[in-house]
JSON list of C-alpha atoms in Angstrom, two decimals:
[
{"chain": "A", "resi": 265, "resn": "UNK", "atom": "CA", "xyz": [16.30, -13.47, -3.65]},
{"chain": "A", "resi": 266, "resn": "UNK", "atom": "CA", "xyz": [15.66, -14.00, 0.07]},
{"chain": "A", "resi": 267, "resn": "UNK", "atom": "CA", "xyz": [14.56, -17.59, 0.74]},
{"chain": "A", "resi": 268, "resn": "UNK", "atom": "CA", "xyz": [11.23, -17.93, 2.51]},
{"chain": "A", "resi": 269, "resn": "UNK", "atom": "CA", "xyz": [12.52, -19.39, 5.62]},
{"chain": "A", "resi": 270, "resn": "UNK", "atom": "CA", "xyz": [15.68, -17.17, 5.99]},
{"chain": "A", "resi": 271, "resn": "UNK", "atom": "CA", "xyz": [13.90, -15.00, 8.50]},
{"chain": "A", "resi": 272, "resn": "UNK", "atom": "CA", "xyz": [12.43, -17.67, 10.67]},
{"chain": "A", "resi": 273, "resn": "UNK", "atom": "CA", "xyz": [13.51, -17.23, 14.29]},
{"chain": "A", "resi": 274, "resn": "UNK", "atom": "CA", "xyz": [14.74, -13.73, 13.58]},
{"chain": "A", "resi": 275, "resn": "UNK", "atom": "CA", "xyz": [13.60, -10.83, 15.82]},
{"chain": "A", "resi": 276, "resn": "UNK", "atom": "CA", "xyz": [10.42, -9.12, 14.90]},
{"chain": "A", "resi": 277, "resn": "UNK", "atom": "CA", "xyz": [11.13, -5.74, 13.19]},
{"chain": "A", "resi": 278, "resn": "UNK", "atom": "CA", "xyz": [9.46, -3.06, 11.21]},
{"chain": "A", "resi": 279, "resn": "UNK", "atom": "CA", "xyz": [10.03, -1.04, 8.05]},
{"chain": "A", "resi": 280, "resn": "UNK", "atom": "CA", "xyz": [10.06, 2.78, 8.71]},
{"chain": "A", "resi": 281, "resn": "UNK", "atom": "CA", "xyz": [7.97, 4.61, 6.17]},
{"chain": "A", "resi": 282, "resn": "UNK", "atom": "CA", "xyz": [6.99, 8.24, 5.58]},
{"chain": "A", "resi": 283, "resn": "UNK", "atom": "CA", "xyz": [3.42, 9.09, 4.54]},
{"chain": "A", "resi": 284, "resn": "UNK", "atom": "CA", "xyz": [3.78, 12.30, 2.53]},
{"chain": "A", "resi": 285, "resn": "UNK", "atom": "CA", "xyz": [7.30, 13.54, 1.90]},
{"chain": "A", "resi": 286, "resn": "UNK", "atom": "CA", "xyz": [6.83, 17.15, 2.94]},
{"chain": "A", "resi": 287, "resn": "UNK", "atom": "CA", "xyz": [9.34, 16.75, 5.80]},
{"chain": "A", "resi": 288, "resn": "UNK", "atom": "CA", "xyz": [12.08, 16.14, 3.18]},
{"chain": "A", "resi": 289, "resn": "UNK", "atom": "CA", "xyz": [12.46, 19.78, 2.24]},
{"chain": "A", "resi": 290, "resn": "UNK", "atom": "CA", "xyz": [15.07, 19.11, -0.48]},
{"chain": "A", "resi": 291, "resn": "UNK", "atom": "CA", "xyz": [16.09, 15.86, -2.17]},
{"chain": "A", "resi": 292, "resn": "UNK", "atom": "CA", "xyz": [19.72, 16.26, -0.96]},
{"chain": "A", "resi": 293, "resn": "UNK", "atom": "CA", "xyz": [18.38, 15.73, 2.58]},
{"chain": "A", "resi": 294, "resn": "UNK", "atom": "CA", "xyz": [17.29, 12.13, 1.79]},
{"chain": "A", "resi": 295, "resn": "UNK", "atom": "CA", "xyz": [20.59, 10.57, 2.76]},
{"chain": "A", "resi": 296, "resn": "UNK", "atom": "CA", "xyz": [20.23, 11.86, 6.26]},
{"chain": "A", "resi": 297, "resn": "UNK", "atom": "CA", "xyz": [16.66, 10.41, 6.48]},
{"chain": "A", "resi": 298, "resn": "UNK", "atom": "CA", "xyz": [18.06, 7.08, 5.13]},
{"chain": "A", "resi": 299, "resn": "UNK", "atom": "CA", "xyz": [20.78, 7.02, 7.70]},
{"chain": "A", "resi": 300, "resn": "UNK", "atom": "CA", "xyz": [18.08, 7.52, 10.34]},
{"chain": "A", "resi": 301, "resn": "UNK", "atom": "CA", "xyz": [16.35, 4.39, 9.15]},
{"chain": "A", "resi": 302, "resn": "UNK", "atom": "CA", "xyz": [13.80, 5.58, 6.56]},
{"chain": "A", "resi": 303, "resn": "UNK", "atom": "CA", "xyz": [13.32, 3.00, 3.83]},
{"chain": "A", "resi": 304, "resn": "UNK", "atom": "CA", "xyz": [9.81, 3.77, 2.28]},
{"chain": "A", "resi": 305, "resn": "UNK", "atom": "CA", "xyz": [8.25, 6.92, 1.12]},
{"chain": "A", "resi": 306, "resn": "UNK", "atom": "CA", "xyz": [4.84, 8.14, -0.37]},
{"chain": "A", "resi": 307, "resn": "UNK", "atom": "CA", "xyz": [5.30, 11.52, -1.93]},
{"chain": "A", "resi": 308, "resn": "UNK", "atom": "CA", "xyz": [1.87, 12.75, -0.95]},
{"chain": "A", "resi": 309, "resn": "UNK", "atom": "CA", "xyz": [-0.91, 12.28, 1.61]},
{"chain": "A", "resi": 310, "resn": "UNK", "atom": "CA", "xyz": [-3.98, 14.65, 1.50]},
{"chain": "A", "resi": 311, "resn": "UNK", "atom": "CA", "xyz": [-3.92, 17.67, -0.71]},
{"chain": "A", "resi": 312, "resn": "UNK", "atom": "CA", "xyz": [-0.87, 18.85, -2.63]},
{"chain": "A", "resi": 313, "resn": "UNK", "atom": "CA", "xyz": [2.42, 18.06, -1.03]},
{"chain": "A", "resi": 314, "resn": "UNK", "atom": "CA", "xyz": [5.92, 19.50, -1.68]},
{"chain": "A", "resi": 315, "resn": "UNK", "atom": "CA", "xyz": [6.28, 16.80, -4.42]},
{"chain": "A", "resi": 316, "resn": "UNK", "atom": "CA", "xyz": [2.91, 15.55, -5.62]},
{"chain": "A", "resi": 317, "resn": "UNK", "atom": "CA", "xyz": [-0.82, 15.87, -5.91]},
{"chain": "A", "resi": 318, "resn": "UNK", "atom": "CA", "xyz": [-2.45, 13.57, -3.40]},
{"chain": "A", "resi": 319, "resn": "UNK", "atom": "CA", "xyz": [-5.91, 12.46, -2.16]},
{"chain": "A", "resi": 320, "resn": "UNK", "atom": "CA", "xyz": [-8.56, 15.16, -2.56]},
{"chain": "A", "resi": 321, "resn": "UNK", "atom": "CA", "xyz": [-6.93, 16.87, -5.47]},
{"chain": "A", "resi": 322, "resn": "UNK", "atom": "CA", "xyz": [-8.66, 14.97, -8.25]},
{"chain": "A", "resi": 323, "resn": "UNK", "atom": "CA", "xyz": [-6.98, 12.56, -10.73]},
{"chain": "A", "resi": 324, "resn": "UNK", "atom": "CA", "xyz": [-5.26, 14.93, -13.19]},
{"chain": "A", "resi": 325, "resn": "UNK", "atom": "CA", "xyz": [-2.64, 16.77, -11.11]},
{"chain": "A", "resi": 326, "resn": "UNK", "atom": "CA", "xyz": [0.86, 15.39, -11.41]},
{"chain": "A", "resi": 327, "resn": "UNK", "atom": "CA", "xyz": [4.27, 15.69, -9.72]},
{"chain": "A", "resi": 328, "resn": "UNK", "atom": "CA", "xyz": [5.51, 19.08, -8.59]},
{"chain": "A", "resi": 329, "resn": "UNK", "atom": "CA", "xyz": [8.65, 20.77, -7.43]},
{"chain": "A", "resi": 330, "resn": "UNK", "atom": "CA", "xyz": [11.71, 18.53, -7.19]},
{"chain": "A", "resi": 331, "resn": "UNK", "atom": "CA", "xyz": [9.82, 15.25, -7.33]},
{"chain": "A", "resi": 332, "resn": "UNK", "atom": "CA", "xyz": [12.01, 13.80, -10.09]},
{"chain": "A", "resi": 333, "resn": "UNK", "atom": "CA", "xyz": [15.16, 14.50, -8.21]},
{"chain": "A", "resi": 334, "resn": "UNK", "atom": "CA", "xyz": [13.73, 12.95, -5.00]},
{"chain": "A", "resi": 335, "resn": "UNK", "atom": "CA", "xyz": [12.65, 9.86, -6.89]},
{"chain": "A", "resi": 336, "resn": "UNK", "atom": "CA", "xyz": [16.06, 9.48, -8.48]},
{"chain": "A", "resi": 337, "resn": "UNK", "atom": "CA", "xyz": [17.68, 9.91, -5.03]},
{"chain": "A", "resi": 338, "resn": "UNK", "atom": "CA", "xyz": [15.36, 7.25, -3.57]},
{"chain": "A", "resi": 339, "resn": "UNK", "atom": "CA", "xyz": [16.46, 4.92, -6.46]},
{"chain": "A", "resi": 340, "resn": "UNK", "atom": "CA", "xyz": [20.11, 5.44, -5.65]},
{"chain": "A", "resi": 341, "resn": "UNK", "atom": "CA", "xyz": [19.51, 4.55, -2.08]},
{"chain": "A", "resi": 342, "resn": "UNK", "atom": "CA", "xyz": [17.38, 1.42, -3.05]},
{"chain": "A", "resi": 343, "resn": "UNK", "atom": "CA", "xyz": [14.35, 2.74, -1.24]},
{"chain": "A", "resi": 344, "resn": "UNK", "atom": "CA", "xyz": [10.69, 1.63, -1.77]},
{"chain": "A", "resi": 345, "resn": "UNK", "atom": "CA", "xyz": [8.13, 3.96, -3.29]},
{"chain": "A", "resi": 346, "resn": "UNK", "atom": "CA", "xyz": [4.68, 3.89, -1.81]},
{"chain": "A", "resi": 347, "resn": "UNK", "atom": "CA", "xyz": [2.10, 4.96, -4.40]},
{"chain": "A", "resi": 348, "resn": "UNK", "atom": "CA", "xyz": [-0.77, 5.22, -1.85]},
{"chain": "A", "resi": 349, "resn": "UNK", "atom": "CA", "xyz": [-2.56, 8.57, -1.47]},
{"chain": "A", "resi": 350, "resn": "UNK", "atom": "CA", "xyz": [-1.31, 9.71, -4.90]},
{"chain": "A", "resi": 351, "resn": "UNK", "atom": "CA", "xyz": [-3.29, 11.05, -7.85]},
{"chain": "A", "resi": 352, "resn": "UNK", "atom": "CA", "xyz": [-3.56, 9.08, -10.96]},
{"chain": "A", "resi": 353, "resn": "UNK", "atom": "CA", "xyz": [-1.38, 11.31, -12.98]},
{"chain": "A", "resi": 354, "resn": "UNK", "atom": "CA", "xyz": [1.19, 11.44, -10.20]},
{"chain": "A", "resi": 355, "resn": "UNK", "atom": "CA", "xyz": [1.37, 7.69, -10.06]},
{"chain": "A", "resi": 356, "resn": "UNK", "atom": "CA", "xyz": [1.79, 7.44, -13.90]},
{"chain": "A", "resi": 357, "resn": "UNK", "atom": "CA", "xyz": [4.66, 9.91, -13.77]},
{"chain": "A", "resi": 358, "resn": "UNK", "atom": "CA", "xyz": [6.25, 8.34, -10.70]},
{"chain": "A", "resi": 359, "resn": "UNK", "atom": "CA", "xyz": [6.41, 4.90, -12.37]},
{"chain": "A", "resi": 360, "resn": "UNK", "atom": "CA", "xyz": [8.01, 6.51, -15.45]},
{"chain": "A", "resi": 361, "resn": "UNK", "atom": "CA", "xyz": [10.84, 8.01, -13.40]},
{"chain": "A", "resi": 362, "resn": "UNK", "atom": "CA", "xyz": [11.28, 5.57, -10.46]},
{"chain": "A", "resi": 363, "resn": "UNK", "atom": "CA", "xyz": [13.02, 2.33, -11.37]},
{"chain": "A", "resi": 364, "resn": "UNK", "atom": "CA", "xyz": [13.06, 0.64, -7.89]},
{"chain": "A", "resi": 365, "resn": "UNK", "atom": "CA", "xyz": [10.54, -1.38, -5.89]},
{"chain": "A", "resi": 366, "resn": "UNK", "atom": "CA", "xyz": [6.97, -0.17, -5.76]},
{"chain": "A", "resi": 367, "resn": "UNK", "atom": "CA", "xyz": [4.21, -0.77, -3.17]},
{"chain": "A", "resi": 368, "resn": "UNK", "atom": "CA", "xyz": [0.79, 0.53, -2.36]},
{"chain": "A", "resi": 369, "resn": "UNK", "atom": "CA", "xyz": [0.61, 0.17, 1.41]},
{"chain": "A", "resi": 370, "resn": "UNK", "atom": "CA", "xyz": [-3.07, 0.80, 1.93]},
{"chain": "A", "resi": 371, "resn": "UNK", "atom": "CA", "xyz": [-5.07, 1.08, -1.34]},
{"chain": "A", "resi": 372, "resn": "UNK", "atom": "CA", "xyz": [-8.29, -0.45, -2.69]},
{"chain": "A", "resi": 373, "resn": "UNK", "atom": "CA", "xyz": [-10.03, -0.98, -6.07]},
{"chain": "A", "resi": 374, "resn": "UNK", "atom": "CA", "xyz": [-11.99, 1.74, -7.78]},
{"chain": "A", "resi": 375, "resn": "UNK", "atom": "CA", "xyz": [-13.96, -0.83, -9.73]},
{"chain": "A", "resi": 376, "resn": "UNK", "atom": "CA", "xyz": [-15.59, -1.86, -6.44]},
{"chain": "A", "resi": 377, "resn": "UNK", "atom": "CA", "xyz": [-15.53, 1.39, -4.46]},
{"chain": "A", "resi": 378, "resn": "UNK", "atom": "CA", "xyz": [-15.86, 4.58, -6.60]},
{"chain": "A", "resi": 379, "resn": "UNK", "atom": "CA", "xyz": [-13.61, 7.51, -5.87]},
{"chain": "A", "resi": 380, "resn": "UNK", "atom": "CA", "xyz": [-10.17, 8.89, -6.53]},
{"chain": "A", "resi": 381, "resn": "UNK", "atom": "CA", "xyz": [-8.81, 7.32, -3.29]},
{"chain": "A", "resi": 382, "resn": "UNK", "atom": "CA", "xyz": [-8.95, 3.89, -4.82]},
{"chain": "A", "resi": 383, "resn": "UNK", "atom": "CA", "xyz": [-6.83, 2.56, -7.85]},
{"chain": "A", "resi": 384, "resn": "UNK", "atom": "CA", "xyz": [-8.43, 2.16, -11.24]},
{"chain": "A", "resi": 385, "resn": "UNK", "atom": "CA", "xyz": [-7.54, -1.20, -12.93]},
{"chain": "A", "resi": 386, "resn": "UNK", "atom": "CA", "xyz": [-4.74, 0.21, -15.09]},
{"chain": "A", "resi": 387, "resn": "UNK", "atom": "CA", "xyz": [-2.84, 1.38, -12.00]},
{"chain": "A", "resi": 388, "resn": "UNK", "atom": "CA", "xyz": [-3.40, -1.93, -10.21]},
{"chain": "A", "resi": 389, "resn": "UNK", "atom": "CA", "xyz": [-1.91, -3.68, -13.33]},
{"chain": "A", "resi": 390, "resn": "UNK", "atom": "CA", "xyz": [1.03, -1.17, -13.35]},
{"chain": "A", "resi": 391, "resn": "UNK", "atom": "CA", "xyz": [1.99, -2.14, -9.77]},
{"chain": "A", "resi": 392, "resn": "UNK", "atom": "CA", "xyz": [1.58, -5.85, -10.56]},
{"chain": "A", "resi": 393, "resn": "UNK", "atom": "CA", "xyz": [3.80, -5.50, -13.72]},
{"chain": "A", "resi": 394, "resn": "UNK", "atom": "CA", "xyz": [6.46, -3.90, -11.48]},
{"chain": "A", "resi": 395, "resn": "UNK", "atom": "CA", "xyz": [6.31, -6.92, -9.20]},
{"chain": "A", "resi": 396, "resn": "UNK", "atom": "CA", "xyz": [4.71, -4.76, -6.49]},
{"chain": "A", "resi": 397, "resn": "UNK", "atom": "CA", "xyz": [2.21, -5.48, -3.75]},
{"chain": "A", "resi": 398, "resn": "UNK", "atom": "CA", "xyz": [-1.10, -3.81, -2.95]},
{"chain": "A", "resi": 399, "resn": "UNK", "atom": "CA", "xyz": [-1.96, -3.69, 0.80]},
{"chain": "A", "resi": 400, "resn": "UNK", "atom": "CA", "xyz": [-5.66, -3.39, 1.17]},
{"chain": "A", "resi": 401, "resn": "UNK", "atom": "CA", "xyz": [-7.08, -0.78, 3.57]},
{"chain": "A", "resi": 402, "resn": "UNK", "atom": "CA", "xyz": [-9.93, -1.48, 6.02]},
{"chain": "A", "resi": 403, "resn": "UNK", "atom": "CA", "xyz": [-11.13, 2.09, 6.12]},
{"chain": "A", "resi": 404, "resn": "UNK", "atom": "CA", "xyz": [-14.86, 1.71, 5.76]},
{"chain": "A", "resi": 405, "resn": "UNK", "atom": "CA", "xyz": [-15.22, 4.51, 3.20]},
{"chain": "A", "resi": 406, "resn": "UNK", "atom": "CA", "xyz": [-12.81, 2.60, 1.03]},
{"chain": "A", "resi": 407, "resn": "UNK", "atom": "CA", "xyz": [-14.91, -0.56, 1.13]},
{"chain": "A", "resi": 408, "resn": "UNK", "atom": "CA", "xyz": [-18.45, 0.83, 0.43]},
{"chain": "A", "resi": 409, "resn": "UNK", "atom": "CA", "xyz": [-19.73, 0.15, -3.05]},
{"chain": "A", "resi": 410, "resn": "UNK", "atom": "CA", "xyz": [-22.77, 2.51, -2.93]},
{"chain": "A", "resi": 411, "resn": "UNK", "atom": "CA", "xyz": [-23.16, 6.10, -3.99]},
{"chain": "A", "resi": 412, "resn": "UNK", "atom": "CA", "xyz": [-22.16, 8.26, -0.90]},
{"chain": "A", "resi": 413, "resn": "UNK", "atom": "CA", "xyz": [-23.82, 11.39, 0.36]},
{"chain": "A", "resi": 414, "resn": "UNK", "atom": "CA", "xyz": [-21.05, 12.90, 2.39]},
{"chain": "A", "resi": 415, "resn": "UNK", "atom": "CA", "xyz": [-23.04, 15.86, 3.66]},
{"chain": "A", "resi": 416, "resn": "UNK", "atom": "CA", "xyz": [-24.00, 14.36, 7.10]},
{"chain": "A", "resi": 417, "resn": "UNK", "atom": "CA", "xyz": [-21.16, 11.95, 7.63]},
{"chain": "A", "resi": 418, "resn": "UNK", "atom": "CA", "xyz": [-18.69, 12.72, 10.40]},
{"chain": "A", "resi": 419, "resn": "UNK", "atom": "CA", "xyz": [-15.09, 12.55, 8.99]},
{"chain": "A", "resi": 420, "resn": "UNK", "atom": "CA", "xyz": [-13.86, 10.19, 11.69]},
{"chain": "A", "resi": 421, "resn": "UNK", "atom": "CA", "xyz": [-16.77, 7.77, 11.25]},
{"chain": "A", "resi": 422, "resn": "UNK", "atom": "CA", "xyz": [-18.01, 7.51, 7.63]},
{"chain": "A", "resi": 423, "resn": "UNK", "atom": "CA", "xyz": [-20.22, 4.54, 8.24]},
{"chain": "A", "resi": 424, "resn": "UNK", "atom": "CA", "xyz": [-21.54, 2.54, 11.19]},
{"chain": "A", "resi": 425, "resn": "UNK", "atom": "CA", "xyz": [-19.34, -0.56, 11.67]},
{"chain": "A", "resi": 426, "resn": "UNK", "atom": "CA", "xyz": [-22.19, -2.95, 11.01]},
{"chain": "A", "resi": 427, "resn": "UNK", "atom": "CA", "xyz": [-22.73, -1.65, 7.46]},
{"chain": "A", "resi": 428, "resn": "UNK", "atom": "CA", "xyz": [-19.28, -2.78, 6.29]},
{"chain": "A", "resi": 429, "resn": "UNK", "atom": "CA", "xyz": [-18.04, -6.33, 6.71]},
{"chain": "A", "resi": 430, "resn": "UNK", "atom": "CA", "xyz": [-14.79, -8.20, 6.15]},
{"chain": "A", "resi": 431, "resn": "UNK", "atom": "CA", "xyz": [-16.52, -9.81, 3.20]},
{"chain": "A", "resi": 432, "resn": "UNK", "atom": "CA", "xyz": [-16.44, -6.40, 1.57]},
{"chain": "A", "resi": 433, "resn": "UNK", "atom": "CA", "xyz": [-12.73, -6.21, 2.39]},
{"chain": "A", "resi": 434, "resn": "UNK", "atom": "CA", "xyz": [-11.94, -9.56, 0.89]},
{"chain": "A", "resi": 435, "resn": "UNK", "atom": "CA", "xyz": [-13.74, -8.52, -2.31]},
{"chain": "A", "resi": 436, "resn": "UNK", "atom": "CA", "xyz": [-10.87, -6.09, -2.90]},
{"chain": "A", "resi": 437, "resn": "UNK", "atom": "CA", "xyz": [-8.26, -8.73, -2.20]},
{"chain": "A", "resi": 438, "resn": "UNK", "atom": "CA", "xyz": [-9.97, -11.13, -4.54]},
{"chain": "A", "resi": 439, "resn": "UNK", "atom": "CA", "xyz": [-10.29, -8.49, -7.27]},
{"chain": "A", "resi": 440, "resn": "UNK", "atom": "CA", "xyz": [-6.49, -7.91, -7.33]},
{"chain": "A", "resi": 441, "resn": "UNK", "atom": "CA", "xyz": [-5.68, -11.62, -7.30]},
{"chain": "A", "resi": 442, "resn": "UNK", "atom": "CA", "xyz": [-8.08, -12.09, -10.34]},
{"chain": "A", "resi": 443, "resn": "UNK", "atom": "CA", "xyz": [-6.42, -9.29, -12.16]},
{"chain": "A", "resi": 444, "resn": "UNK", "atom": "CA", "xyz": [-2.96, -10.64, -11.45]},
{"chain": "A", "resi": 445, "resn": "UNK", "atom": "CA", "xyz": [-3.89, -14.23, -12.07]},
{"chain": "A", "resi": 446, "resn": "UNK", "atom": "CA", "xyz": [-2.23, -15.35, -8.82]},
{"chain": "A", "resi": 447, "resn": "UNK", "atom": "CA", "xyz": [-2.01, -14.39, -5.19]},
{"chain": "A", "resi": 448, "resn": "UNK", "atom": "CA", "xyz": [1.42, -12.70, -5.22]},
{"chain": "A", "resi": 449, "resn": "UNK", "atom": "CA", "xyz": [0.35, -9.06, -5.34]},
{"chain": "A", "resi": 450, "resn": "UNK", "atom": "CA", "xyz": [-2.28, -8.69, -2.58]},
{"chain": "A", "resi": 451, "resn": "UNK", "atom": "CA", "xyz": [-1.73, -8.09, 1.09]},
{"chain": "A", "resi": 452, "resn": "UNK", "atom": "CA", "xyz": [-3.12, -6.71, 4.20]},
{"chain": "A", "resi": 453, "resn": "UNK", "atom": "CA", "xyz": [-2.73, -2.94, 4.61]},
{"chain": "A", "resi": 454, "resn": "UNK", "atom": "CA", "xyz": [-5.23, -2.44, 7.43]},
{"chain": "A", "resi": 455, "resn": "UNK", "atom": "CA", "xyz": [-4.74, 1.27, 8.23]},
{"chain": "A", "resi": 456, "resn": "UNK", "atom": "CA", "xyz": [-6.69, 0.66, 11.44]},
{"chain": "A", "resi": 457, "resn": "UNK", "atom": "CA", "xyz": [-4.61, 3.33, 13.10]},
{"chain": "A", "resi": 458, "resn": "UNK", "atom": "CA", "xyz": [-6.36, 5.91, 10.87]},
{"chain": "A", "resi": 459, "resn": "UNK", "atom": "CA", "xyz": [-9.85, 6.97, 9.82]},
{"chain": "A", "resi": 460, "resn": "UNK", "atom": "CA", "xyz": [-11.14, 6.78, 13.41]},
{"chain": "A", "resi": 461, "resn": "UNK", "atom": "CA", "xyz": [-9.22, 3.62, 14.41]},
{"chain": "A", "resi": 462, "resn": "UNK", "atom": "CA", "xyz": [-11.21, 0.44, 14.94]},
{"chain": "A", "resi": 463, "resn": "UNK", "atom": "CA", "xyz": [-14.44, 2.61, 14.84]},
{"chain": "A", "resi": 464, "resn": "UNK", "atom": "CA", "xyz": [-13.64, 3.09, 11.08]},
{"chain": "A", "resi": 465, "resn": "UNK", "atom": "CA", "xyz": [-12.98, -0.67, 10.34]},
{"chain": "A", "resi": 466, "resn": "UNK", "atom": "CA", "xyz": [-15.42, -3.50, 9.43]},
{"chain": "A", "resi": 467, "resn": "UNK", "atom": "CA", "xyz": [-17.66, -4.56, 12.31]},
{"chain": "A", "resi": 468, "resn": "UNK", "atom": "CA", "xyz": [-15.71, -7.85, 12.84]},
{"chain": "A", "resi": 469, "resn": "UNK", "atom": "CA", "xyz": [-12.53, -5.86, 13.70]},
{"chain": "A", "resi": 470, "resn": "UNK", "atom": "CA", "xyz": [-11.99, -4.89, 17.31]},
{"chain": "A", "resi": 471, "resn": "UNK", "atom": "CA", "xyz": [-8.18, -5.37, 17.50]},
{"chain": "A", "resi": 472, "resn": "UNK", "atom": "CA", "xyz": [-5.45, -6.29, 14.98]},
{"chain": "A", "resi": 473, "resn": "UNK", "atom": "CA", "xyz": [-5.89, -9.92, 16.29]},
{"chain": "A", "resi": 474, "resn": "UNK", "atom": "CA", "xyz": [-9.12, -10.06, 14.32]},
{"chain": "A", "resi": 475, "resn": "UNK", "atom": "CA", "xyz": [-7.19, -9.78, 11.03]},
{"chain": "A", "resi": 476, "resn": "UNK", "atom": "CA", "xyz": [-6.97, -13.55, 11.44]},
{"chain": "A", "resi": 477, "resn": "UNK", "atom": "CA", "xyz": [-10.63, -13.80, 10.58]},
{"chain": "A", "resi": 478, "resn": "UNK", "atom": "CA", "xyz": [-9.66, -13.02, 6.95]},
{"chain": "A", "resi": 479, "resn": "UNK", "atom": "CA", "xyz": [-8.15, -16.43, 6.60]},
{"chain": "A", "resi": 480, "resn": "UNK", "atom": "CA", "xyz": [-11.50, -18.34, 6.93]},
{"chain": "A", "resi": 481, "resn": "UNK", "atom": "CA", "xyz": [-13.13, -15.86, 4.42]},
{"chain": "A", "resi": 482, "resn": "UNK", "atom": "CA", "xyz": [-10.34, -16.57, 1.86]},
{"chain": "A", "resi": 483, "resn": "UNK", "atom": "CA", "xyz": [-10.75, -20.36, 2.48]},
{"chain": "A", "resi": 484, "resn": "UNK", "atom": "CA", "xyz": [-14.45, -19.97, 1.80]},
{"chain": "A", "resi": 485, "resn": "UNK", "atom": "CA", "xyz": [-13.66, -18.48, -1.62]},
{"chain": "A", "resi": 486, "resn": "UNK", "atom": "CA", "xyz": [-11.41, -21.39, -2.53]},
{"chain": "A", "resi": 487, "resn": "UNK", "atom": "CA", "xyz": [-7.94, -20.02, -1.74]},
{"chain": "A", "resi": 488, "resn": "UNK", "atom": "CA", "xyz": [-5.33, -22.53, -0.83]},
{"chain": "A", "resi": 489, "resn": "UNK", "atom": "CA", "xyz": [-3.03, -22.37, 2.13]},
{"chain": "A", "resi": 490, "resn": "UNK", "atom": "CA", "xyz": [-0.08, -21.13, -0.06]},
{"chain": "A", "resi": 491, "resn": "UNK", "atom": "CA", "xyz": [-2.28, -18.36, -1.48]},
{"chain": "A", "resi": 492, "resn": "UNK", "atom": "CA", "xyz": [-3.53, -17.39, 2.01]},
{"chain": "A", "resi": 493, "resn": "UNK", "atom": "CA", "xyz": [0.14, -17.27, 3.40]},
{"chain": "A", "resi": 494, "resn": "UNK", "atom": "CA", "xyz": [1.08, -14.99, 0.50]},
{"chain": "A", "resi": 495, "resn": "UNK", "atom": "CA", "xyz": [-1.75, -12.57, 1.25]},
{"chain": "A", "resi": 496, "resn": "UNK", "atom": "CA", "xyz": [-1.55, -12.58, 4.95]},
{"chain": "A", "resi": 497, "resn": "UNK", "atom": "CA", "xyz": [2.26, -11.99, 5.27]},
{"chain": "A", "resi": 498, "resn": "UNK", "atom": "CA", "xyz": [4.59, -13.46, 2.70]},
{"chain": "A", "resi": 499, "resn": "UNK", "atom": "CA", "xyz": [4.08, -10.95, -0.07]},
{"chain": "A", "resi": 500, "resn": "UNK", "atom": "CA", "xyz": [4.89, -7.94, 2.08]},
{"chain": "A", "resi": 501, "resn": "UNK", "atom": "CA", "xyz": [7.67, -9.76, 3.88]},
{"chain": "A", "resi": 502, "resn": "UNK", "atom": "CA", "xyz": [9.20, -10.97, 0.65]},
{"chain": "A", "resi": 503, "resn": "UNK", "atom": "CA", "xyz": [9.29, -7.54, -0.84]},
{"chain": "A", "resi": 504, "resn": "UNK", "atom": "CA", "xyz": [10.79, -5.96, 2.18]},
{"chain": "A", "resi": 505, "resn": "UNK", "atom": "CA", "xyz": [13.49, -8.46, 2.55]},
{"chain": "A", "resi": 506, "resn": "UNK", "atom": "CA", "xyz": [14.50, -8.57, -1.09]},
{"chain": "A", "resi": 507, "resn": "UNK", "atom": "CA", "xyz": [14.61, -4.80, -1.63]},
{"chain": "A", "resi": 508, "resn": "UNK", "atom": "CA", "xyz": [15.60, -3.19, 1.61]},
{"chain": "A", "resi": 509, "resn": "UNK", "atom": "CA", "xyz": [18.55, -5.41, 2.53]},
{"chain": "A", "resi": 510, "resn": "UNK", "atom": "CA", "xyz": [21.56, -6.40, 0.33]},
{"chain": "A", "resi": 511, "resn": "UNK", "atom": "CA", "xyz": [22.00, -10.17, 0.28]},
{"chain": "A", "resi": 512, "resn": "UNK", "atom": "CA", "xyz": [24.49, -12.51, -1.16]},
{"chain": "A", "resi": 513, "resn": "UNK", "atom": "CA", "xyz": [23.35, -14.80, -3.98]},
{"chain": "A", "resi": 514, "resn": "UNK", "atom": "CA", "xyz": [25.89, -16.79, -6.02]},
{"chain": "A", "resi": 515, "resn": "UNK", "atom": "CA", "xyz": [28.68, -14.47, -4.96]},
{"chain": "A", "resi": 516, "resn": "UNK", "atom": "CA", "xyz": [26.86, -11.36, -6.13]},
{"chain": "A", "resi": 517, "resn": "UNK", "atom": "CA", "xyz": [25.23, -8.38, -4.28]},
{"chain": "A", "resi": 518, "resn": "UNK", "atom": "CA", "xyz": [21.45, -8.47, -5.00]},
{"chain": "A", "resi": 519, "resn": "UNK", "atom": "CA", "xyz": [19.42, -5.43, -4.20]}
]
């Protein structure tokens, strides 16, 4: 395991991920992508991808094409599987095949916000059981708890900002923490580069600097400093450091 303070003072970096694996035309190309820096993949985005049913296809469609081979190749390279934007059945099949680290980079809770784009409880628990992390999206349509009439809603701006607040957002974080019984599996998965940018985020969010406002809301709900640090950055950082890089621990390579 990577110690919490091992990265202190290190340069700021990023993890290169791919949202929807269509660009990987065959699994045997994955090594080339890995050599180019790719470390995290979701098999689908919207619609049916080369490997999986994604958002907008319902919940029953599963993996397609050479998905099994791609997942096995990801395993061999110690890559991370992102189960965001993936149908319920596809997620179930992915977790049966893939043995490596799992994350949902931008996903919310169906129990709070209806719709296939969110996770049902059993999938949240599946990610938790795998030691994974769920990064929560700020897209307003993923935070709304009311029945939606989509007929007159522009796709880039599902709701006025003043109708969705960060309290709605923290509801999803808290829900995952309650299911897990701890604060080790929830994280910030903003997605404020999508869905209309900041226009499609809660009204308190004008720039990413406003993410800091989440801290006070968590404090108001009784979360302690350690819990808040886990949610705000440690959970995602811990997962990235432990699984992407090989480290030495007691003379052994740990992946």
